[in-house]
Amino acid sequence: MKYSPPTFIALLFQSALTLSSPVVDQTNHGSDHPIFTLHNITYSSSTIYSTPAHLAVQDASIQFNLTNTAVDYTTECSAFLDSDPAVFYGNQNFTCKVPPSVDPEASTNFTYASEGTNGAFEIYSIWSGGVYGDERRTFLGVGNGTAQLTCNTTSWTNTNWTPGQLYSTYEVTCSPAQLDITPIVSHIKTQR
Ligand SMILES: *[C@@H]1O[C@H](CO)[C@@H](O)[C@H](O)[C@H]1NC(C)=O
Ligand SMILES: *[C@@H]1O[C@H](CO)[C@@H](O)[C@H](O)[C@H]1NC(C)=O
Ligand SMILES: *[C@@H]1O[C@H](CO)[C@@H](O)[C@H](O)[C@H]1NC(C)=O
Ligand SMILES: *[C@@H]1O[C@H](CO)[C@@H](O)[C@H](O)[C@H]1NC(C)=O
Ligand SMILES: *[C@@H]1O[C@H](CO)[C@@H](O)[C@H](O)[C@H]1NC(C)=O
Ligand SMILES: *[C@@H]1O[C@H](CO)[C@@H](O)[C@H](O)[C@H]1NC(C)=O
């Protein structure tokens, strides 16, 4: 096959472009297509009545550890509610604990909505990683997913209740679950 010079130059340019993409992918350590994994998702709640009419304690907690394939540290996430009702409605952001000194840009927040024994999570995570020439890039990943939790409920009522004793307890504990989320990633900052 024979190419006229302009076509040949265009082809050279095109192959240089196609060759450059995998090189960029290798240096960004997967930052463009990371997976978030929520490990050991555990939910528990308890409701305690001190009289038939008086709610003494109501609380709920959710926790999990988050890994992101683009980074090599684990972020610890948890939230605790003791308001009445102690229900996660997904309308509140909770801040996760990024290990200190791994990455000054890093932060992760989540929302959680418990729907029966299902839990809908939304994750917002910022990390920096990948060295692109002399650049360091910071990314924001946003994603959501639902975990099916397997829970036990235990309830107890004091049939011989007299004032001063507990009247009833209701506890829910769920065994650890795992959830993978593919976030939508945007490149939010470049540092040289
Ligand atoms: C999940 O929990 C198990 C058992 O407690 C523990 O061995 C494992 O390291 C935990 N995973 C993460 C990512 O924290
Ligand atoms: C989360 O990870 C931390 C540190 O690796 C560990 O101490 C903790 O037990 C883990 N929590 C869960 C819920 O797996
Ligand atoms: C949680 O924070 C993110 C930004 O970090 C925001 O986009 C989102 O609307 C917030 N969600 C709620 C329920 O406040
Ligand atoms: C998480 O929330 C904190 C405090 O509101 C905020 O400074 C941070 O930018 C948020 N991070 C993400 C990834 O949304
Ligand atoms: C959940 O993520 C999907 C993409 O995976 C997106 O289309 C959808 O808008 C997200 N839902 C919410 C409530 O953010
Ligand atoms: C639920 O109860 C069963 C039977 O008592 C027990 O084997 C299981 O470990 C419990 N699960 C949780 C999450 O507590």
XYZ file of N, CA and C and ligand atoms in Angstrom:
660
model
N 0.836 -1.195 0.000
C 0.000 0.000 0.000
C 0.873 1.249 0.000
N 0.444 2.230 -0.775
C 1.230 3.474 -0.850
C 0.411 4.628 -0.315
N 1.028 5.449 0.517
C 0.319 6.594 1.068
C 0.894 7.875 0.506
N 0.045 8.804 0.188
C 0.515 10.131 -0.194
C 1.047 10.789 1.085
N 2.030 11.690 1.016
C 2.634 12.258 2.223
C 1.633 12.784 3.262
N 0.610 13.561 2.903
C -0.284 14.057 3.967
C -0.975 12.911 4.710
N -1.418 11.878 3.963
C -2.079 10.741 4.602
C -1.103 10.032 5.544
N 0.136 9.893 5.062
C 1.139 9.206 5.855
C 1.382 9.934 7.186
N 1.471 11.282 7.090
C 1.691 12.070 8.303
C 0.482 11.958 9.244
N -0.705 11.972 8.634
C -1.921 11.841 9.443
C -1.936 10.493 10.163
N -1.509 9.428 9.442
C -1.489 8.093 10.044
C -0.469 8.009 11.171
N 0.684 8.641 10.948
C 1.721 8.654 11.978
C 1.190 9.317 13.245
N 0.497 10.441 13.008
C -0.040 11.218 14.105
C -1.077 10.387 14.872
N -1.918 9.683 14.077
C -2.974 8.871 14.661
C -2.385 7.733 15.509
N -1.322 7.081 14.961
C -0.770 5.970 15.729
C -0.051 6.491 16.973
N 0.519 7.695 16.879
C 1.151 8.265 18.065
C 0.087 8.508 19.139
N -1.107 8.943 18.697
C -2.197 9.183 19.640
C -2.652 7.883 20.293
N -2.844 6.838 19.463
C -3.339 5.581 20.027
C -2.293 4.955 20.929
N -1.002 5.149 20.584
C 0.060 4.600 21.425
C 0.126 5.318 22.770
N -0.204 6.613 22.772
C -0.018 7.368 24.008
C -1.066 7.017 25.067
N -2.255 6.562 24.661
C -3.283 6.305 25.679
C -2.883 5.231 26.689
N -2.396 4.044 26.264
C -2.038 3.043 27.266
C -0.921 3.512 28.192
N -0.028 4.368 27.684
C 1.063 4.865 28.514
C 0.489 5.700 29.656
N -0.485 6.560 29.337
C -1.124 7.373 30.367
C -1.809 6.461 31.389
N -2.511 5.410 30.903
C -3.198 4.497 31.807
C -2.234 3.814 32.777
N -1.019 3.485 32.283
C -0.065 2.783 33.149
C 0.419 3.667 34.290
N 0.576 4.960 34.017
C 1.137 5.816 35.053
C 0.087 6.322 36.026
N -1.201 6.123 35.725
C -2.175 6.677 36.671
C -2.681 5.648 37.668
N -2.088 4.459 37.688
C -2.404 3.426 38.674
C -3.905 3.178 38.785
N -4.591 3.200 37.669
C -6.010 2.863 37.684
C -6.904 3.956 38.215
N -6.369 5.165 38.420
C -7.173 6.226 39.017
C -8.396 6.599 38.191
N -8.335 6.349 36.885
C -9.458 6.722 36.039
C -10.619 5.728 36.142
N -10.351 4.500 36.571
C -11.411 3.484 36.663
C -11.329 2.746 37.991
N -11.374 3.467 39.082
C -11.236 2.791 40.369
C -12.528 2.098 40.786
N -12.398 1.181 41.711
C -13.551 0.530 42.331
C -13.474 0.829 43.820
N -14.598 1.253 44.362
C -14.690 1.414 45.818
C -15.276 0.109 46.360
N -14.693 -0.409 47.439
C -15.296 -1.566 48.093
C -15.578 -1.215 49.548
N -16.832 -1.441 49.944
C -17.235 -1.246 51.334
C -17.133 -2.614 51.987
N -16.165 -2.766 52.903
C -15.925 -4.045 53.569
C -16.586 -4.048 54.937
N -17.009 -5.224 55.354
C -17.529 -5.400 56.721
C -18.592 -4.367 57.080
N -19.548 -4.191 56.211
C -20.649 -3.271 56.506
C -21.448 -3.883 57.654
N -21.505 -3.175 58.767
C -22.299 -3.692 59.878
C -23.263 -2.627 60.371
N -24.474 -3.086 60.592
C -25.534 -2.198 61.058
C -26.078 -2.780 62.348
N -26.368 -1.930 63.309
C -27.088 -2.414 64.484
C -27.928 -1.282 65.054
N -28.992 -1.685 65.715
C -29.821 -0.667 66.357
C -30.439 -1.255 67.607
N -30.761 -0.386 68.538
C -31.498 -0.881 69.700
C -32.492 0.153 70.185
N -33.596 -0.376 70.684
C -34.684 0.456 71.190
C -35.049 -0.115 72.559
N -35.004 0.717 73.561
C -35.282 0.240 74.917
C -36.358 1.126 75.554
N -37.404 0.484 76.038
C -38.449 1.203 76.768
C -38.275 0.954 78.260
N -38.353 2.035 79.038
C -38.234 1.857 80.492
C -39.608 1.744 81.151
N -40.651 2.190 80.437
C -42.038 1.948 80.865
C -42.788 1.661 79.566
N -44.015 1.177 79.634
C -44.737 0.925 78.379
C -44.831 2.177 77.518
N -44.756 3.368 78.126
C -44.940 4.600 77.366
C -43.663 5.409 77.202
N -42.579 5.000 77.852
C -41.381 5.844 77.821
C -40.207 5.188 77.094
N -39.859 5.821 75.975
C -38.713 5.364 75.205
C -37.453 5.839 75.923
N -36.628 4.894 76.390
C -35.439 5.281 77.152
C -34.228 5.455 76.246
N -34.044 4.540 75.332
C -32.864 4.576 74.467
C -33.269 4.171 73.060
N -32.825 4.954 72.101
C -32.970 4.492 70.730
C -31.699 4.896 70.000
N -31.009 3.934 69.461
C -29.815 4.291 68.698
C -29.612 3.335 67.534
N -28.802 3.758 66.603
C -28.509 2.959 65.415
C -27.107 3.320 64.961
N -26.391 2.325 64.449
C -25.062 2.630 63.935
C -24.792 1.840 62.658
N -23.955 2.435 61.840
C -23.529 1.786 60.594
C -22.031 1.977 60.512
N -21.325 0.944 60.124
C -19.887 1.139 59.901
C -19.379 0.232 58.807
N -18.307 0.653 58.195
C -17.641 -0.163 57.165
C -16.258 0.418 56.931
N -15.427 -0.381 56.283
C -14.113 0.097 55.869
C -14.114 0.210 54.363
N -13.613 1.319 53.873
C -13.638 1.581 52.436
C -12.247 1.427 51.841
N -12.170 0.651 50.770
C -10.925 0.637 49.992
C -11.241 1.154 48.600
N -10.206 1.719 47.977
C -10.315 2.301 46.644
C -9.122 1.730 45.885
N -9.370 1.092 44.753
C -8.273 0.437 44.035
C -7.211 1.431 43.558
N -7.519 2.730 43.588
C -6.541 3.726 43.148
C -5.564 4.111 44.254
N -5.844 3.718 45.486
C -4.944 4.070 46.590
C -4.687 2.821 47.434
N -3.684 2.892 48.326
C -3.340 1.667 49.054
C -3.642 1.768 50.552
N -4.552 2.665 50.922
C -4.909 2.750 52.342
C -6.396 2.466 52.516
N -6.774 2.215 53.767
C -8.167 1.914 54.111
C -8.750 3.091 54.883
N -9.951 3.478 54.511
C -10.647 4.589 55.153
C -11.751 4.008 56.026
N -11.807 4.455 57.283
C -12.819 3.912 58.196
C -14.027 4.838 58.267
N -15.196 4.262 58.022
C -16.422 5.052 57.986
C -17.388 4.536 59.033
N -17.994 5.450 59.771
C -19.016 5.029 60.717
C -19.921 6.202 61.042
N -21.117 5.858 61.455
C -22.074 6.884 61.857
C -22.936 6.302 62.957
N -23.297 7.156 63.889
C -24.077 6.741 65.038
C -25.207 7.747 65.241
N -26.416 7.254 65.417
C -27.557 8.145 65.659
C -28.176 7.786 66.992
N -28.485 8.786 67.804
C -29.244 8.474 69.012
C -30.427 9.425 69.173
N -30.851 9.969 68.026
C -32.031 10.823 68.048
C -33.269 9.935 67.904
N -34.426 10.509 68.166
C -35.669 9.751 68.021
C -36.408 10.298 66.792
N -36.588 9.590 65.711
C -36.224 8.190 65.525
C -34.773 8.032 65.082
N -34.119 6.966 65.544
C -32.743 6.688 65.140
C -32.778 5.903 63.822
N -33.080 6.633 62.768
C -33.230 6.009 61.449
C -32.355 6.769 60.462
N -31.644 6.030 59.636
C -30.835 6.663 58.598
C -31.726 6.898 57.379
N -31.904 8.165 57.041
C -32.770 8.495 55.908
C -31.998 8.861 54.646
N -30.667 8.854 54.712
C -29.878 9.202 53.527
C -29.811 10.692 53.281
N -30.218 11.484 54.282
C -30.263 12.940 54.086
C -29.151 13.652 54.841
N -28.132 12.902 55.221
C -27.064 13.472 56.030
C -25.727 12.920 55.575
N -24.715 13.804 55.455
C -23.366 13.362 55.118
C -22.586 13.064 56.385
N -21.912 11.923 56.401
C -21.035 11.586 57.520
C -19.603 11.559 56.995
N -18.682 11.978 57.840
C -17.283 12.062 57.414
C -16.525 10.813 57.848
N -15.771 10.246 56.934
C -14.975 9.057 57.243
C -13.598 9.469 57.734
N -12.901 8.501 58.315
C -11.583 8.754 58.885
C -10.516 8.213 57.934
N -9.822 9.135 57.285
C -8.723 8.739 56.400
C -7.498 8.612 57.296
N -6.662 7.575 57.102
C -5.487 7.476 57.967
C -4.654 8.759 57.896
N -4.149 9.250 59.012
C -3.405 10.506 58.989
C -2.144 10.384 58.145
N -1.796 11.474 57.532
C -0.546 11.623 56.788
C -0.407 10.769 55.524
N -1.477 10.111 55.070
C -1.330 9.388 53.807
C -1.418 10.338 52.625
N -2.313 11.308 52.725
C -2.607 12.133 51.566
C -3.352 13.360 52.083
N -2.707 14.520 52.087
C -3.354 15.707 52.666
C -4.636 16.117 51.942
N -4.799 15.694 50.691
C -5.996 16.073 49.924
C -7.171 15.151 50.241
N -6.902 13.987 50.810
C -7.918 12.938 50.885
C -9.035 13.266 51.865
N -10.262 12.991 51.453
C -11.392 13.030 52.366
C -12.490 12.163 51.780
N -13.293 11.588 52.659
C -14.404 10.762 52.194
C -15.614 11.018 53.069
N -16.750 11.173 52.417
C -18.020 11.321 53.117
C -19.008 10.300 52.553
N -20.006 9.987 53.355
C -21.024 9.064 52.835
C -22.398 9.412 53.379
N -23.406 8.980 52.658
C -24.764 9.015 53.181
C -25.262 7.571 53.202
N -26.198 7.296 54.079
C -26.730 5.947 54.203
C -28.227 6.046 54.432
N -28.964 5.214 53.719
C -30.404 5.143 53.931
C -30.746 3.688 54.201
N -31.286 3.401 55.383
C -31.674 2.015 55.663
C -33.118 1.851 55.228
N -33.318 0.883 54.358
C -34.668 0.622 53.863
C -34.967 -0.819 54.215
N -35.591 -1.041 55.345
C -35.773 -2.406 55.812
C -34.398 -2.987 56.050
N -34.098 -4.119 55.441
C -32.768 -4.699 55.621
C -31.858 -4.358 54.447
N -32.289 -3.444 53.588
C -31.397 -2.976 52.529
C -30.784 -1.664 52.952
N -29.599 -1.421 52.474
C -28.972 -0.148 52.793
C -28.437 0.482 51.529
N -28.840 1.723 51.297
C -28.360 2.441 50.118
C -27.259 3.402 50.553
N -26.108 3.256 49.929
C -24.957 4.090 50.259
C -24.650 5.026 49.104
N -24.200 6.237 49.467
C -23.642 7.133 48.474
C -22.280 7.550 49.020
N -21.250 7.429 48.194
C -19.880 7.711 48.645
C -19.327 8.891 47.845
N -18.733 9.825 48.564
C -18.013 10.954 47.941
C -16.578 10.853 48.431
N -15.642 10.643 47.521
C -14.265 10.474 47.977
C -13.297 11.294 47.138
N -12.396 11.968 47.823
C -11.348 12.735 47.153
C -10.012 12.082 47.485
N -9.180 11.871 46.453
C -7.836 11.344 46.700
C -6.904 11.928 45.658
N -5.629 11.902 45.977
C -4.688 12.265 44.933
C -3.804 11.074 44.685
N -3.345 10.985 43.468
C -2.545 9.824 43.122
C -2.138 9.902 41.698
N -1.193 9.048 41.376
C -0.737 9.017 40.005
C 0.158 10.198 39.751
N 1.292 9.938 39.198
C 2.181 11.023 38.822
C 2.181 11.038 37.305
N 1.740 12.172 36.760
C 1.638 12.319 35.315
C 2.733 13.278 34.911
N 3.893 12.760 34.550
C 5.023 13.638 34.309
C 5.361 14.288 35.645
N 5.343 15.622 35.705
C 5.642 16.290 36.971
C 4.365 16.746 37.667
N 3.226 16.183 37.253
C 1.960 16.591 37.847
C 1.482 15.560 38.862
N 0.782 16.058 39.870
C 0.094 15.184 40.812
C -1.371 15.566 40.711
N -2.215 14.593 40.494
C -3.619 14.918 40.249
C -4.513 14.501 41.409
N -5.547 15.291 41.608
C -6.525 15.011 42.652
C -7.857 14.700 41.983
N -8.503 13.654 42.483
C -9.743 13.167 41.883
C -10.891 13.193 42.889
N -12.090 13.339 42.346
C -13.308 13.166 43.138
C -14.072 12.002 42.521
N -14.403 11.019 43.337
C -15.216 9.890 42.878
C -16.539 9.910 43.619
N -17.627 9.811 42.877
C -18.961 9.791 43.482
C -19.697 8.557 42.975
N -20.245 7.779 43.888
C -20.963 6.580 43.452
C -21.938 6.125 44.508
N -22.848 5.279 44.088
C -23.836 4.762 45.035
C -24.097 3.280 44.793
N -24.664 2.622 45.791
C -24.987 1.209 45.662
C -25.817 0.773 46.850
N -26.392 -0.417 46.716
C -27.266 -0.936 47.761
C -26.748 -2.278 48.248
N -26.630 -2.435 49.547
C -26.184 -3.705 50.113
C -27.363 -4.405 50.768
N -27.470 -5.688 50.486
C -28.500 -6.511 51.121
C -27.923 -7.002 52.442
N -28.490 -6.577 53.541
C -27.951 -6.972 54.837
C -28.767 -8.125 55.416
N -28.072 -9.021 56.110
C -28.735 -10.146 56.755
C -28.781 -9.848 58.247
N -29.991 -9.694 58.759
C -30.131 -9.176 60.126
C -30.932 -10.112 61.024
N -30.613 -10.029 62.303
C -31.398 -10.716 63.324
C -32.084 -9.666 64.179
N -33.308 -9.916 64.525
C -33.945 -9.025 65.491
C -34.257 -9.827 66.745
N -34.000 -9.200 67.868
C -34.284 -9.836 69.149
C -35.181 -8.883 69.915
N -36.321 -9.392 70.375
C -37.132 -8.508 71.205
C -37.477 -9.212 72.502
N -37.627 -8.432 73.494
C -37.882 -8.968 74.826
C -38.820 -8.027 75.550
N -39.811 -8.563 76.199
C -40.718 -7.737 76.994
C -40.780 -8.306 78.409
N -40.685 -7.426 79.361
C -40.730 -7.811 80.765
C -42.194 -7.982 81.165
N -42.628 -9.232 81.219
C -44.056 -9.492 81.460
C -44.479 -9.185 82.900
N -43.484 -9.195 83.824
C -43.805 -8.852 85.222
C -43.289 -7.469 85.565
N -43.412 -6.552 84.599
C -42.800 -5.225 84.762
C -43.330 -4.470 85.967
N -42.399 -3.897 86.719
C -42.761 -2.931 87.759
C -41.868 -1.716 87.548
N -42.335 -0.500 87.931
C -41.532 0.706 87.702
C -40.114 0.545 88.227
N -39.149 1.062 87.457
C -37.746 0.929 87.849
C -37.042 -0.152 87.060
N -37.835 -1.047 86.454
C -37.253 -2.087 85.611
C -37.353 -1.675 84.143
N -36.609 -2.408 83.291
C -36.773 -2.197 81.848
C -38.088 -2.829 81.430
N -38.787 -2.153 80.539
C -40.048 -2.724 80.084
C -39.863 -3.624 78.848
N -39.099 -3.098 77.852
C -38.877 -3.939 76.665
C -37.615 -3.526 75.931
N -37.064 -4.441 75.195
C -35.904 -4.135 74.347
C -36.139 -4.726 72.956
N -35.587 -4.042 71.984
C -35.707 -4.497 70.597
C -34.371 -4.225 69.934
N -33.694 -5.266 69.492
C -32.348 -5.096 68.936
C -32.269 -5.694 67.546
N -31.553 -4.991 66.694
C -31.301 -5.507 65.341
C -29.783 -5.550 65.161
N -29.277 -6.698 64.739
C -27.843 -6.765 64.383
C -27.725 -7.446 63.037
N -26.879 -6.912 62.208
C -26.728 -7.456 60.854
C -25.313 -7.960 60.674
N -25.193 -9.081 59.988
C -23.860 -9.640 59.783
C -23.138 -8.861 58.689
N -21.807 -8.835 58.738
C -21.023 -8.018 57.806
C -21.316 -8.336 56.342
N -21.469 -7.296 55.567
C -21.727 -7.432 54.137
C -20.666 -6.648 53.373
N -20.594 -6.907 52.096
C -19.622 -6.212 51.257
C -20.325 -5.652 50.021
N -19.852 -4.513 49.552
C -20.474 -3.862 48.397
C -19.395 -3.210 47.537
N -19.449 -3.468 46.242
C -18.546 -2.797 45.297
C -19.303 -1.683 44.594
N -18.674 -0.547 44.468
C -19.279 0.597 43.785
C -18.305 1.116 42.746
N -18.784 1.325 41.526
C -17.964 1.946 40.490
C -18.318 3.423 40.456
N -17.413 4.273 40.950
C -17.761 5.699 41.019
C -17.573 6.406 39.680
N -18.223 7.537 39.573
C -17.959 8.434 38.457
C -16.853 9.364 38.937
N -15.753 9.387 38.173
C -14.555 10.085 38.639
C -14.336 11.363 37.858
N -14.051 12.440 38.571
C -13.627 13.648 37.869
C -12.291 14.115 38.437
N -11.506 14.683 37.548
C -10.184 15.179 37.894
C -10.396 16.618 38.347
N -10.169 16.892 39.630
C -10.553 18.212 40.143
C -9.390 19.162 40.364
N -8.162 18.651 40.342
C -7.038 19.545 40.657
C -5.738 18.959 40.132
N -4.822 19.834 39.718
C -3.495 19.395 39.286
C -2.460 20.219 40.026
N -1.494 19.524 40.594
C -0.401 20.249 41.257
C 0.911 19.917 40.570
N 1.755 20.902 40.426
C 3.075 20.672 39.829
C 4.162 20.771 40.879
C -13.148 -7.213 57.862
O -13.285 -7.914 59.084
C -12.432 -9.033 59.170
C -12.780 -9.796 60.439
O -12.907 -8.911 61.511
C -10.983 -8.549 59.149
O -10.096 -9.647 59.177
C -10.734 -7.761 57.870
O -9.428 -7.209 57.893
C -11.745 -6.635 57.748
N -11.574 -5.978 56.445
C -11.220 -4.692 56.342
C -11.003 -4.174 54.962
O -11.077 -3.960 57.319
C -11.323 -1.253 59.683
O -9.916 -1.206 59.533
C -9.258 -0.922 60.746
C -7.781 -0.720 60.430
O -7.342 -1.593 59.428
C -9.518 -2.057 61.725
O -8.892 -1.782 62.955
C -11.025 -2.183 61.948
O -11.303 -3.284 62.771
C -11.737 -2.357 60.625
N -13.167 -2.267 60.838
C -13.997 -3.122 60.258
C -15.455 -2.835 60.490
O -13.617 -4.065 59.569
C -23.169 15.330 50.683
O -22.037 16.080 50.251
C -21.897 16.162 48.839
C -20.658 16.953 48.528
O -19.576 16.496 49.238
C -23.106 16.852 48.223
O -22.998 16.836 46.810
C -24.356 16.076 48.634
O -25.500 16.751 48.155
C -24.448 15.973 50.144
N -25.603 15.138 50.500
C -26.428 15.455 51.490
C -27.558 14.531 51.711
O -26.257 16.448 52.196
C -16.636 15.945 53.233
O -17.188 16.888 54.145
C -16.241 17.844 54.593
C -16.932 18.668 55.653
O -18.200 19.076 55.239
C -15.788 18.675 53.395
O -14.808 19.596 53.798
C -15.165 17.739 52.358
O -14.826 18.458 51.195
C -16.140 16.646 51.983
N -15.460 15.692 51.122
C -16.063 15.151 50.069
C -15.251 14.164 49.307
O -17.229 15.406 49.759
C -26.345 6.279 41.440
O -25.349 5.959 40.479
C -25.831 5.889 39.150
C -24.680 5.502 38.258
O -24.029 4.383 38.753
C -26.403 7.224 38.727
O -26.960 7.129 37.433
C -27.476 7.668 39.716
O -27.887 8.978 39.404
C -26.933 7.652 41.132
N -28.021 7.927 42.075
C -27.934 8.881 42.972
C -29.100 9.028 43.873
O -26.936 9.607 43.072
C -28.410 -14.500 63.916
O -28.827 -15.577 64.712
C -28.286 -16.830 64.282
C -28.916 -17.928 65.132
O -28.962 -17.557 66.479
C -26.768 -16.795 64.438
O -26.192 -17.990 63.984
C -26.221 -15.634 63.607
O -24.820 -15.521 63.811
C -26.889 -14.346 64.023
N -26.462 -13.290 63.120
C -26.159 -12.082 63.559
C -25.817 -11.069 62.503
O -26.160 -11.773 64.726
